[in-house]
């Protein structure tokens, strides 16, 4: 019977399961987006409460790409002024918990922080540290759900479930097949209720190391449950900036 | 008011010069704050003591980061409305450093700096460099910049730094009117460095510090030969040896002035932090080997500095709620070793103490935060220090901080020891901060 089936339906041998296809897609996406070397950027965040009142936050970031592991990054907070000068270093890892340090300039103290606080709100916004931090493939299980079109763009819809402790039970990613980057992510809380939706706008095409790479320059995160909204906007973005890896050491913060 | 103008003028003048020098640069960063500080103590019914303090605090912080050059000017001034002995002007970070090469593996620096070698929240045995302003929170005293010159280099995957400190920076001890002081006016310090001239504020102090990341842990080791400013002996060395029939100790003082005596010491120690999921384990230690042992006549009799070790251990546990706020639990303990119970109690208010604390950060737009802690003596009965702090931003420029501190440590013998000096000095405080 088995041989009979293979004879008439040979594609069974090559058919991928949704998990295999999901993994294949995100691996393709990673391959295209990797290899940028380093990035320096300045960003602002607009926090909008349920009544429409806006508050702005500003920061700068540096990212250093590490071969065979997660990236190293430094975030420098510029506004509000009471946290101006605070720096956060993150060494993301493919499988282990990320290493994180916080530099408090008022005390000249480098404080090791546990990465368990990933679900905490980032500067009072609707983004959590988890949303903005490392998105290493190895930390999730990816499952392809379907293909669809959004505004004429071909989309892969992928379900991503965290392998480690997370504030989300799952995320549904709407991945553009053209831009090889997400257009939308739906975040579901631990009770499987839709919590937040992130939409990615202002995609720009960058030429990085001979590759064409799309990067979103605005992310709008809407909290469905609280009706609050936060926008993350890149003002400047430079790739392949010359950094020394030692700049990303916790000991260099002082 | 004249002092206020003078202190702030000096600070602002330095700031202006520094700003003019580097203001054209994109790598230039500046920040400042002015704070209206107020505190009200529980009335002690002592006429000369100040139960109320209202002061004006200002801090400027400017820094320049070029390709190889880094320069910083940071300092603060505080002027009190009624108690001029609280006035202070201090350069915290005012230094210049130059890094060699593209990889910046070697750099030289010189200037005033604040060092922070601690890992714990309440007890800081390894944080030995800077002098402190004792008119501040006992478990987190304000630091005074230390003048240093040195070099830093990469070594075995870590940072190795050599320091030279040519100047003995004087700690600030509160005056007799200050409720956080000993109730007496302390005269100028005496530096016992073995060179005979105890009034000289210049001398060779040096040290090395090595820090390295070890995966989930951060380790730092240090050794220093310097003037110890953590454990002064307060008294006089102008003494006369007499018959024990005249004085049981065989010694009588020849003056009644109280001076702090700071002794030269060799310090060896470490700091370690290790992350285990939501838990951070912290430890720090120092061993103090005093190089001078000159006898000083104190209120408790003749004393010499005692070589000893100190160890502080701590746990920090983080919980994040579904709403995105943070709870941090702290549990810490400190002990002094190689000294008797009486000696320990005379040396440090936290000679064998434990601390429990909780920080609740709402992580909201206004950065609302609460912190509550209790320090209890584990060796001596009935000694407690309670602390409650509330902070909240009012806007991007304004912030308030308020709270309450509680001291419960009744005197057990004739002379108050350690925390007993602050018994019933409870106070509430409120600070209004403006950032620019």
Short mmCIF file of C-alpha atoms in Angstrom, two decimals, chain A residues 47 55-57 79-85 91 97 99 101 105-121 123-125 165 190-191 242 244-247 249-254, chain B residues 29-31 70 74 93 95 102-104 113-114 116 118-121 154 159 211-213 215-218 273 275 277-278 280 282 316 318 320 322 324 326 328 330 363-365 393 396-397 399 435-436:
data_model
loop_
_atom_site.label_atom_id
_atom_site.label_comp_id
_atom_site.label_asym_id
_atom_site.label_seq_id
_atom_site.Cartn_x
_atom_site.Cartn_y
_atom_site.Cartn_z
CA UNK A 47 3.63 57.01 23.86
CA UNK A 55 4.71 61.68 25.44
CA UNK A 56 8.04 61.39 23.64
CA UNK A 57 11.13 59.40 24.51
CA UNK A 79 14.94 61.59 27.22
CA UNK A 80 13.26 62.00 29.73
CA UNK A 81 16.08 63.97 31.28
CA UNK A 82 16.14 62.12 34.60
CA UNK A 83 17.29 58.98 32.79
CA UNK A 84 19.55 60.74 30.29
CA UNK A 85 22.86 58.90 30.12
CA UNK A 91 24.39 40.25 24.73
CA UNK A 97 19.24 33.67 28.43
CA UNK A 99 23.17 38.82 29.42
CA UNK A 101 23.80 45.23 32.24
CA UNK A 105 25.45 57.43 35.51
CA UNK A 106 24.21 59.12 38.68
CA UNK A 107 25.88 56.36 40.73
CA UNK A 108 28.51 55.39 38.15
CA UNK A 109 27.31 51.90 38.75
CA UNK A 110 27.15 48.99 36.31
CA UNK A 111 24.37 46.77 37.53
CA UNK A 112 23.89 43.26 36.26
CA UNK A 113 20.21 42.69 35.55
CA UNK A 114 18.39 39.44 35.16
CA UNK A 115 16.90 38.78 31.76
CA UNK A 116 13.75 37.44 33.44
CA UNK A 117 12.30 40.94 33.34
CA UNK A 118 11.83 40.72 29.58
CA UNK A 119 8.09 41.18 29.84
CA UNK A 120 8.47 44.48 31.70
CA UNK A 121 7.32 47.60 29.94
CA UNK A 123 10.17 53.05 29.35
CA UNK A 124 6.46 53.03 30.13
CA UNK A 125 5.54 52.13 26.55
CA UNK A 165 9.39 31.80 29.75
CA UNK A 190 -0.78 33.76 28.47
CA UNK A 191 -4.56 33.31 28.46
CA UNK A 242 33.07 50.69 12.51
CA UNK A 244 35.17 47.72 18.31
CA UNK A 245 33.59 44.69 20.00
CA UNK A 246 35.12 45.84 23.28
CA UNK A 247 32.78 48.85 23.24
CA UNK A 249 31.76 45.06 27.19
CA UNK A 250 30.06 45.91 30.47
CA UNK A 251 33.42 47.06 31.80
CA UNK A 252 33.66 49.72 29.08
CA UNK A 253 30.55 51.51 30.34
CA UNK A 254 32.42 53.39 33.04
CA UNK B 29 26.48 65.62 25.95
CA UNK B 30 25.22 67.70 28.84
CA UNK B 31 22.73 67.36 31.60
CA UNK B 70 36.95 61.34 26.56
CA UNK B 74 30.46 66.54 36.71
CA UNK B 93 33.84 63.25 37.66
CA UNK B 95 38.72 64.00 34.16
CA UNK B 102 41.70 51.82 16.95
CA UNK B 103 40.84 49.01 19.31
CA UNK B 104 41.34 51.34 22.28
CA UNK B 113 36.48 60.35 39.59
CA UNK B 114 33.72 58.50 41.39
CA UNK B 116 31.65 52.24 42.22
CA UNK B 118 29.90 47.51 44.85
CA UNK B 119 27.27 45.00 43.84
CA UNK B 120 24.94 45.18 46.81
CA UNK B 121 22.22 47.69 47.70
CA UNK B 154 42.79 44.76 28.31
CA UNK B 159 39.93 45.22 32.10
CA UNK B 211 37.19 43.09 36.20
CA UNK B 212 36.06 40.29 33.95
CA UNK B 213 32.85 38.79 32.65
CA UNK B 215 29.48 34.08 31.38
CA UNK B 216 26.62 34.51 33.82
CA UNK B 217 28.91 36.11 36.39
CA UNK B 218 30.95 39.30 36.72
CA UNK B 273 27.54 39.00 40.74
CA UNK B 275 22.67 35.59 37.38
CA UNK B 277 17.34 33.02 35.95
CA UNK B 278 15.34 35.57 37.93
CA UNK B 280 21.01 37.53 41.10
CA UNK B 282 25.93 39.03 44.89
CA UNK B 316 17.98 39.95 44.31
CA UNK B 318 12.88 39.90 40.02
CA UNK B 320 7.46 41.05 36.29
CA UNK B 322 1.33 40.89 33.52
CA UNK B 324 4.60 45.15 32.80
CA UNK B 326 8.56 45.10 38.18
CA UNK B 328 12.51 43.36 43.03
CA UNK B 330 16.44 42.17 48.13
CA UNK B 363 7.17 51.11 34.57
CA UNK B 364 4.54 53.67 33.67
CA UNK B 365 5.05 56.85 31.65
CA UNK B 393 8.12 62.10 37.29
CA UNK B 396 9.99 65.31 31.23
CA UNK B 397 11.70 67.98 33.36
CA UNK B 399 10.30 64.89 39.32
CA UNK B 435 16.30 68.57 35.11
CA UNK B 436 17.79 70.55 32.25
#
